[in-house]
Each structure stands twice: as structure tokens, then as C-alpha cells.
């Protein structure tokens, strides 16, 4: 077998490979600057992969959550760049659909939304002493405090910004994560009450987070509800009058109405994914997944039986077959734990990752199916074309759908349908 240029040219003419073109000064030899023709009919410059975001689905999901929340207001959680969907366009879509609050984890996320001109009440809750508290207070970002040091930071920020800080006190009610534990709660409340009396801040919320809301009926939920009610009572007896009490995530918003209080904080459900997949899928809950992840085959080739595939040869072809190369890998967010298991759709048929997921690519065994470089591969979407969903990838990777969509990296461009996305995203 020869790897000479003559054979390479023969393979290209036969449609079995992609031509290699020399490039000088940014332009292919023999091709003038301007539009570059594409061998597979794709427009030059078309991304090799895209995450398609349906803003109409976002709006529909938020509307559904507003219905489920009843008299409670809805905070759309847009942390982690809106679970990978794009914080600014999703925030605007959520507000247009009836959400009255937005929630993020970090202060920088909140300031990014404000810099983009996103209005409305906005809470950031995962804060550290090194954050720019003064900028957040000046921008009207509401902040969380789970310990007295955070109250002191809010006071200093209020002094620097020349306006009172808006604070939500976080109680530890059973998750074992953030917030003041029962023995420290009264100290936190008293420090906040003193700062409020001095005019440096206003306590506008008391909140906590459920540990097992995705297991409806679990007794831990009722225990946390009772602990939360006690914490709110202590705050009120100390003279605080918060605007809102809030505890519910997506699962509790949809399945635990007694936990709604004044405000609910759905995250995953905003993006159309089920927070209780073992109980009900998205469609049964009235939700529609908003992200569809696609790629275009970079290579298609015929190989013999016994061909080892990808690192470690964890997969070997059982017979002569066609392999397709998908130009997405773990650097783009495709979980390596889904090696040998991740599902994709090509030309209406599902296939599975063959071998190990690499940093930039993975292989699929297409059998005898007809395929060519440039053909579309759908990793996940709403399922309307028979494609897998993010939950299918979560099962393949022994993870959760939150991680699947959130980890799709910046190398994958986002495109938006169902409404206009801002030019600055």
C-alpha cells in the first residue's frame, strides 16, 4: 500500500477522502482571496459544530413554570452562562415569558448581565471576600449572606457605593452546603438586623436549598421545610421583614407546591430538561429541551474487520465497516465517560460512540450506511427527529443532564432561533 501523492489524489477523486490543500498567506494556492469553494457543498466558514438554542422553547418553559408556581414569583436561574445556553439571550427570553427575577451563582455573572443592560431583580449567591461587592451593590445586584463576614462585606460595599445593599440571608436547613447552621443563624440574623437599623442594608430575602427535591415524597424535604420555617420565624422576630422567602428549585417548583413560598428558583427546567427524570420526562412535565448539539462528519472511511479504533483500541470492528469521525471531544464538553456509550443520530439512524472520546473528536461505527464528510451528526436535542436527548447522554456518562448541557464549551458556537439574540453574545 502506498501513501504517495498519486494515490491520495486517486482517493480524493473517488470520494474516499478529503483533499489536502496548501495554504499561503491565508489563502489556498490557486484560489483567490474571497469566498472559498467547499468540496462537500458546505459554505466555506460553516462551523464544524453548533449548539442551536431555541429561545421560543425557553419562553414556553418559563411560562409553564410560572403556571406551576401559582402565586409565587419565578426566578430564572441563568448561572454558568445559562447552563451553557447563553446567559444574556436566555435572561431576556425568561423575563419576556414572565420571570420577574434572575439568579446566578457568582458576582461576575451578575455584573456581566448588568453590563449587557439586562434589567430586573438579580440575585448572586456564591460569593467570596475577594469579589467586587461595591460594584455589585452599585449595579443593584442582590447578594447572599450565610455568615457575618458577608454582612460586613455588604456594609463596606454599601458605604463605598453610597446606597444600601440588598441582602438575602441563607439558612442551612439540611443540604450540608452553604448557609448558616442552626447554631449560627441567630448571630447572622442579629448582625444583619443591626446593619439594617444603621441604614447600610436591607434584608430582602431569606432562603435555603433542598437536598432531595428530585425524590418527591422523601422525608428529608419535609424536615427541611420545617427547619426553613423556623429560620424565617427567627428572622421576623428579630425585626426583619424580607420581601421573599425562597427554597424551591426546578424539582420542587414542579412537584412540591408547599415549598413555593414567595419565590421559586427553577434552573434545569428553564432549559426544558426534566429535574425528575426517573419520575417523568420533559414532555410529560410540559417542557421542551432548548439545546440541540450538532456536528458535521470530518472524515468517512471504510475499514476491515478487526480494526482497532481510537486510543487504547477499546473498540474493534466486528466486520468490514464504515467509520465516521465527529469533530467534537472532551475539550468541547463531550464527556469522556461516555466512551463506548454516547448516542448520536446520523441520517435518521442512531449510532454509538466507538472507542474512546478524545480531546477534539470521537468515532462512530456507521456499518454499511451511506455517509460523506459534511453530513450532519446530532448528539442531542428535543427528540423530535428521533435524536437522543441530553438525558440519554447523562445515562451514558453516568451523570446528570445538567452537566451535559452546561459543559458544552466555548469552542462550540451558539446559534439562536425562536427570537432575536443580542449581537453582543
Coordinates of C-alpha atoms in Angstrom, one line a residue:
X1 CA 0.0 0.0 0.0
X2 CA 1.4 3.4 -1.0
X3 CA 0.8 6.7 0.7
X4 CA 2.2 8.7 -2.2
X5 CA 0.5 11.8 -3.7
X6 CA -0.8 9.9 -6.7
X7 CA -2.8 7.5 -4.6
X8 CA -4.0 10.4 -2.4
X9 CA -5.3 12.2 -5.5
X10 CA -7.0 9.0 -6.7
X11 CA -8.7 8.6 -3.3
X12 CA -10.0 12.2 -3.4
X13 CA -11.3 11.7 -6.9
X14 CA -13.1 8.5 -5.8
X15 CA -14.7 10.4 -3.0
X16 CA -13.0 8.3 -0.3
X17 CA -11.1 11.1 1.5
X18 CA -10.6 14.9 1.8
X19 CA -8.2 16.8 -0.3
X20 CA -5.2 18.4 1.4
X21 CA -4.7 22.0 0.1
X22 CA -1.5 24.1 0.6
X23 CA -2.1 27.5 2.1
X24 CA 0.0 30.6 1.6
X25 CA -0.7 34.0 3.2
X26 CA -4.1 32.6 4.5
X27 CA -5.4 31.7 1.0
X28 CA -5.3 28.3 -0.7
X29 CA -2.9 28.0 -3.7
X30 CA -4.7 28.6 -6.9
X31 CA -7.7 30.2 -5.2
X32 CA -8.1 34.0 -5.0
X33 CA -9.0 35.8 -1.8
X34 CA -12.7 35.9 -1.1
X35 CA -15.2 33.1 -1.0
X36 CA -13.5 29.7 -0.8
X37 CA -15.3 26.9 -2.6
X38 CA -16.1 23.9 -0.4
X39 CA -15.6 20.3 -1.7
X40 CA -18.7 19.0 0.1
X41 CA -21.0 21.8 -0.9
X42 CA -20.9 23.4 2.5
X43 CA -20.5 27.2 2.5
X44 CA -16.9 28.0 3.5
X45 CA -16.7 29.1 7.1
X46 CA -19.6 26.9 8.3
X47 CA -18.9 25.8 11.8
X48 CA -18.0 22.2 12.2
X49 CA -20.3 22.0 15.2
X50 CA -23.0 24.2 16.7
X51 CA -25.3 24.4 19.7
X52 CA -28.6 25.5 18.4
X53 CA -30.7 27.3 21.1
X54 CA -34.4 27.6 20.7
X55 CA -35.5 30.8 22.6
X56 CA -39.1 30.0 21.9
X57 CA -38.6 26.8 23.9
X58 CA -37.1 28.9 26.8
X59 CA -40.1 31.2 26.8
X60 CA -42.5 28.2 26.7
X61 CA -40.7 26.5 29.6
X62 CA -40.7 29.7 31.7
X63 CA -44.4 30.2 31.1
X64 CA -45.0 26.6 32.2
X65 CA -43.0 27.2 35.4
X66 CA -44.9 30.4 36.1
X67 CA -48.1 28.4 35.9
X68 CA -46.7 25.7 38.2
X69 CA -45.5 28.4 40.7
X70 CA -49.0 29.6 41.3
X71 CA -48.9 32.8 43.3
X72 CA -45.1 32.6 43.8
X73 CA -42.8 34.7 41.6
X74 CA -40.3 32.9 39.4
X75 CA -36.5 33.4 39.4
X76 CA -35.0 32.0 36.2
X77 CA -31.6 30.7 37.2
X78 CA -29.1 31.6 34.4
X79 CA -25.8 30.7 36.2
X80 CA -23.0 29.0 34.2
X81 CA -23.8 31.0 31.1
X82 CA -27.4 29.8 31.4
X83 CA -26.4 26.2 31.7
X84 CA -24.4 26.6 28.5
X85 CA -27.3 28.2 26.6
X86 CA -26.1 31.8 26.7
X87 CA -26.9 34.0 29.8
X88 CA -27.9 37.2 28.1
X89 CA -30.3 35.9 25.4
X90 CA -31.8 33.4 27.9
X91 CA -32.2 36.0 30.6
X92 CA -34.1 38.3 28.2
X93 CA -36.3 35.4 26.9
X94 CA -37.1 34.4 30.5
X95 CA -38.1 37.9 31.5
X96 CA -40.2 38.2 28.4
X97 CA -42.0 35.0 29.4
X98 CA -43.0 36.1 32.9
X99 CA -39.9 35.5 35.2
X100 CA -39.6 38.5 37.5
X101 CA -36.1 37.6 38.9
X102 CA -32.9 36.2 37.6
X103 CA -30.4 34.2 39.6
X104 CA -26.7 33.5 39.2
X105 CA -24.0 31.9 41.3
X106 CA -21.1 34.3 41.0
X107 CA -20.9 38.1 41.2
X108 CA -19.1 38.3 37.9
X109 CA -22.0 36.6 36.2
X110 CA -24.3 39.2 37.7
X111 CA -22.2 42.1 36.6
X112 CA -22.0 40.7 33.1
X113 CA -25.8 40.7 32.8
X114 CA -25.9 44.2 34.1
X115 CA -23.2 45.3 31.7
X116 CA -25.4 43.9 28.9
X117 CA -28.3 46.0 30.0
X118 CA -30.4 43.1 31.4
X119 CA -32.9 44.7 33.9
X120 CA -34.9 43.2 36.7
X121 CA -34.2 41.8 40.2
X122 CA -31.0 39.8 40.1
X123 CA -29.5 37.7 42.9
X124 CA -25.9 36.3 43.2
X125 CA -25.3 33.8 46.0
X126 CA -21.9 32.2 45.7
X127 CA -19.7 34.9 47.0
X128 CA -16.2 35.3 48.4
X129 CA -14.3 38.0 50.3
X130 CA -12.4 38.9 47.1
X131 CA -15.4 39.7 45.0
X132 CA -16.2 43.2 43.9
X133 CA -19.1 43.8 46.4
X134 CA -19.1 47.5 45.8
X135 CA -19.6 47.2 42.1
X136 CA -22.4 44.7 42.7
X137 CA -24.2 47.0 45.2
X138 CA -23.8 49.9 42.8
X139 CA -25.4 47.8 40.0
X140 CA -28.4 46.9 42.1
X141 CA -27.3 43.2 42.4
X142 CA -28.9 41.5 45.4
X143 CA -26.4 39.5 47.4
X144 CA -26.5 36.4 49.7
X145 CA -25.0 36.2 53.1
X146 CA -24.6 33.0 55.0
X147 CA -22.2 34.2 57.7
X148 CA -21.4 37.5 59.5
X149 CA -18.3 38.2 57.4
X150 CA -20.6 38.6 54.3
X151 CA -22.8 41.1 56.2
X152 CA -19.7 43.1 57.0
X153 CA -18.6 42.9 53.3
X154 CA -22.1 44.2 52.3
X155 CA -21.8 47.1 54.7
X156 CA -18.4 48.1 53.4
X157 CA -19.8 47.9 49.8
X158 CA -22.8 50.0 50.7
X159 CA -20.6 52.7 52.2
X160 CA -18.4 52.7 49.0
X161 CA -21.4 52.6 46.7
X162 CA -23.4 55.2 48.6
X163 CA -26.5 53.1 48.6
X164 CA -27.9 50.3 50.8
X165 CA -27.0 46.7 49.9
X166 CA -29.9 44.3 49.3
X167 CA -29.3 41.1 51.2
X168 CA -30.7 37.6 51.2
X169 CA -29.8 35.6 54.3
X170 CA -29.1 31.9 53.6
X171 CA -30.0 29.3 56.2
X172 CA -28.5 25.8 56.3
X173 CA -31.6 23.6 56.5
X174 CA -30.2 20.1 55.7
X175 CA -28.2 20.3 52.4
X176 CA -24.9 20.5 54.3
X177 CA -23.5 23.1 51.9
X178 CA -23.8 26.8 52.2
X179 CA -25.7 29.0 54.7
X180 CA -25.7 29.5 58.5
X181 CA -26.3 26.4 60.5
X182 CA -28.9 26.4 63.2
X183 CA -26.4 27.3 65.9
X184 CA -25.1 30.3 64.0
X185 CA -28.4 31.5 62.4
X186 CA -29.3 33.9 65.2
X187 CA -25.9 35.5 65.1
X188 CA -26.2 36.1 61.4
X189 CA -29.7 37.5 61.8
X190 CA -28.7 39.8 64.6
X191 CA -25.7 41.2 62.6
X192 CA -27.9 41.8 59.6
X193 CA -30.6 43.4 61.7
X194 CA -28.1 45.8 63.3
X195 CA -26.7 46.8 59.9
X196 CA -30.2 47.3 58.6
X197 CA -31.1 49.5 61.5
X198 CA -28.0 51.6 60.7
X199 CA -29.2 52.1 57.2
X200 CA -26.4 50.1 55.4
X201 CA -28.5 47.3 54.0
X202 CA -32.0 45.9 53.7
X203 CA -32.7 42.2 54.2
X204 CA -35.0 41.4 51.3
X205 CA -34.9 37.7 51.4
X206 CA -34.4 34.5 53.5
X207 CA -33.6 31.4 51.5
X208 CA -32.2 27.9 51.5
X209 CA -31.8 25.0 49.1
X210 CA -33.3 21.5 49.1
X211 CA -31.1 18.4 49.1
X212 CA -33.6 15.8 47.7
X213 CA -36.3 17.6 45.9
X214 CA -35.7 15.3 42.9
X215 CA -37.0 12.4 45.1
X216 CA -40.7 13.5 45.6
X217 CA -42.0 12.4 48.9
X218 CA -38.7 11.9 50.6
X219 CA -39.0 12.8 54.3
X220 CA -35.9 15.0 54.1
X221 CA -37.9 17.5 52.1
X222 CA -40.4 17.9 54.9
X223 CA -37.7 18.2 57.5
X224 CA -36.0 21.0 55.5
X225 CA -39.3 22.8 55.1
X226 CA -39.9 22.8 58.9
X227 CA -36.3 24.0 59.6
X228 CA -36.7 26.7 57.0
X229 CA -40.0 27.9 58.5
X230 CA -38.2 28.1 61.9
X231 CA -35.4 30.1 60.4
X232 CA -37.8 32.5 58.8
X233 CA -39.6 32.9 62.1
X234 CA -36.4 33.8 63.9
X235 CA -35.6 36.4 61.3
X236 CA -39.0 38.0 61.6
X237 CA -38.9 38.1 65.4
X238 CA -35.6 39.9 65.1
X239 CA -37.5 42.7 63.3
X240 CA -36.6 41.7 59.7
X241 CA -39.3 41.8 57.1
X242 CA -38.0 40.2 53.9
X243 CA -39.8 40.6 50.6
X244 CA -39.4 36.9 49.8
X245 CA -38.8 33.5 51.3
X246 CA -37.5 31.1 48.7
X247 CA -36.5 27.4 48.8
X248 CA -37.7 25.6 45.6
X249 CA -35.5 24.5 42.8
X250 CA -36.9 23.1 39.5
X251 CA -38.0 19.8 41.0
X252 CA -39.8 21.4 43.9
X253 CA -41.4 24.0 41.6
X254 CA -43.0 21.2 39.7
X255 CA -43.7 18.6 42.4
X256 CA -43.7 20.2 45.8
X257 CA -46.1 23.2 46.0
X258 CA -45.9 23.5 49.8
X259 CA -42.3 24.6 49.2
X260 CA -43.1 27.5 46.9
X261 CA -43.3 30.3 49.5
X262 CA -43.0 33.7 47.8
X263 CA -40.4 32.8 45.0
X264 CA -39.2 29.7 43.2
X265 CA -35.8 29.3 41.6
X266 CA -36.0 26.9 38.6
X267 CA -32.8 26.2 36.8
X268 CA -32.8 23.0 34.8
X269 CA -36.4 23.2 33.9
X270 CA -36.0 26.6 32.2
X271 CA -33.9 24.7 29.6
X272 CA -36.6 22.1 29.1
X273 CA -34.9 19.2 30.9
X274 CA -36.6 17.1 33.5
X275 CA -35.4 17.6 37.1
X276 CA -37.1 14.3 38.0
X277 CA -36.1 12.0 35.0
X278 CA -36.9 8.8 36.9
X279 CA -40.4 10.1 37.5
X280 CA -41.3 11.9 34.3
X281 CA -39.6 13.1 31.1
X282 CA -39.6 16.6 29.8
X283 CA -42.7 16.2 27.6
X284 CA -44.8 14.8 30.4
X285 CA -43.9 17.8 32.5
X286 CA -44.8 20.2 29.7
X287 CA -41.2 21.2 29.0
X288 CA -39.2 21.3 25.7
X289 CA -35.4 20.9 25.6
X290 CA -33.9 24.1 24.2
X291 CA -30.5 23.0 23.1
X292 CA -29.7 20.8 20.0
X293 CA -26.0 19.9 19.6
X294 CA -24.9 19.1 16.1
X295 CA -21.6 18.5 14.2
X296 CA -20.5 17.6 10.7
X297 CA -18.6 14.5 9.9
X298 CA -14.9 15.4 9.3
X299 CA -13.9 12.0 7.8
X300 CA -15.6 8.9 6.5
X301 CA -13.6 5.8 5.6
X302 CA -14.0 2.1 5.1
X303 CA -12.0 -0.2 7.4
X304 CA -11.6 -4.0 7.6
X305 CA -12.8 -6.3 10.4
X306 CA -10.6 -6.2 13.5
X307 CA -9.6 -2.6 13.1
X308 CA -8.8 -1.0 16.5
X309 CA -10.5 2.4 17.0
X310 CA -9.2 5.4 19.0
X311 CA -6.9 5.4 22.0
X312 CA -6.4 2.0 23.7
X313 CA -8.3 0.2 21.0
X314 CA -11.2 -0.2 23.4
X315 CA -13.3 -0.9 20.3
X316 CA -12.5 -3.2 17.4
X317 CA -14.7 -3.6 14.3
X318 CA -16.5 -6.9 14.2
X319 CA -16.6 -6.8 10.3
X320 CA -15.7 -4.6 7.4
X321 CA -17.5 -1.3 8.2
X322 CA -17.5 2.5 7.7
X323 CA -16.2 4.8 10.4
X324 CA -17.2 8.4 10.7
X325 CA -15.1 11.0 12.6
X326 CA -17.1 13.6 14.6
X327 CA -15.0 16.7 15.3
X328 CA -16.1 17.2 19.0
X329 CA -14.4 15.9 22.0
X330 CA -14.0 16.3 25.7
X331 CA -12.4 19.8 25.2
X332 CA -15.8 20.8 23.8
X333 CA -17.8 19.1 26.6
X334 CA -18.4 15.7 25.2
X335 CA -17.9 13.5 28.3
X336 CA -15.1 11.0 28.1
X337 CA -17.1 8.8 30.4
X338 CA -19.5 8.3 27.5
X339 CA -16.8 6.4 25.5
X340 CA -18.4 3.3 24.0
X341 CA -21.8 4.6 25.1
X342 CA -22.7 8.1 23.9
X343 CA -25.6 8.0 21.3
X344 CA -25.8 10.1 18.1
X345 CA -28.2 10.4 15.2
X346 CA -26.9 10.3 11.5
X347 CA -29.3 10.2 8.6
X348 CA -32.2 9.1 10.8
X349 CA -30.4 6.2 12.5
X350 CA -28.8 6.1 15.9
X351 CA -25.2 5.1 16.4
X352 CA -23.0 4.9 19.5
X353 CA -19.5 6.3 20.2
X354 CA -17.0 3.7 19.1
X355 CA -13.9 3.6 21.3
X356 CA -12.6 6.4 23.5
X357 CA -13.7 10.0 23.3
X358 CA -10.6 12.1 22.5
X359 CA -9.9 15.8 23.2
X360 CA -11.2 17.1 19.9
X361 CA -13.0 14.1 18.3
X362 CA -14.7 10.8 18.5
X363 CA -15.5 8.0 16.1
X364 CA -18.8 6.3 15.3
X365 CA -19.3 3.0 13.5
X366 CA -21.7 3.6 10.7
X367 CA -21.9 0.0 9.5
X368 CA -22.9 0.0 5.8
X369 CA -24.8 3.2 6.0
X370 CA -24.1 5.7 3.3
X371 CA -22.3 8.8 4.6
X372 CA -19.9 11.5 3.5
X373 CA -17.8 14.3 5.1
X374 CA -20.0 17.2 5.9
X375 CA -23.0 15.1 6.8
X376 CA -24.9 16.2 10.0
X377 CA -24.5 14.3 13.3
X378 CA -27.0 15.2 16.0
X379 CA -25.6 14.4 19.5
X380 CA -28.8 15.5 21.4
X381 CA -31.9 17.6 21.1
X382 CA -35.6 17.7 21.9
X383 CA -36.1 14.2 20.2
X384 CA -38.5 15.3 17.5
X385 CA -36.3 13.7 14.8
X386 CA -35.6 10.6 16.8
X387 CA -32.3 12.0 18.1
X388 CA -31.0 11.3 21.6
X389 CA -31.7 13.8 24.4
X390 CA -29.3 15.2 26.9
X391 CA -30.7 12.7 29.4
X392 CA -29.6 9.9 27.2
X393 CA -26.0 11.3 27.3
X394 CA -26.3 11.7 31.0
X395 CA -27.2 8.0 31.4
X396 CA -24.3 7.0 29.0
X397 CA -21.8 9.1 31.1
X398 CA -23.4 8.1 34.5
X399 CA -24.0 11.8 35.1
X400 CA -27.0 14.2 35.1
X401 CA -28.4 16.3 32.2
X402 CA -27.4 19.5 34.0
X403 CA -23.7 18.6 33.4
X404 CA -24.2 17.5 29.8
X405 CA -25.6 20.9 28.6
X406 CA -23.5 23.1 30.9
X407 CA -20.2 21.6 29.9
X408 CA -20.6 22.4 26.2
X409 CA -17.6 24.6 25.7
X410 CA -16.8 28.0 24.1
X411 CA -15.3 26.4 21.0
X412 CA -18.9 25.4 20.0
X413 CA -20.7 28.5 18.7
X414 CA -24.3 29.1 19.7
X415 CA -26.9 29.9 17.2
X416 CA -30.4 31.2 18.2
X417 CA -33.9 30.6 16.8
X418 CA -37.3 31.5 18.1
X419 CA -36.5 35.1 18.7
X420 CA -33.6 37.6 18.4
X421 CA -30.4 37.0 20.3
X422 CA -28.3 40.1 21.2
X423 CA -25.4 40.9 19.0
X424 CA -23.0 41.1 21.9
X425 CA -23.3 37.4 22.8

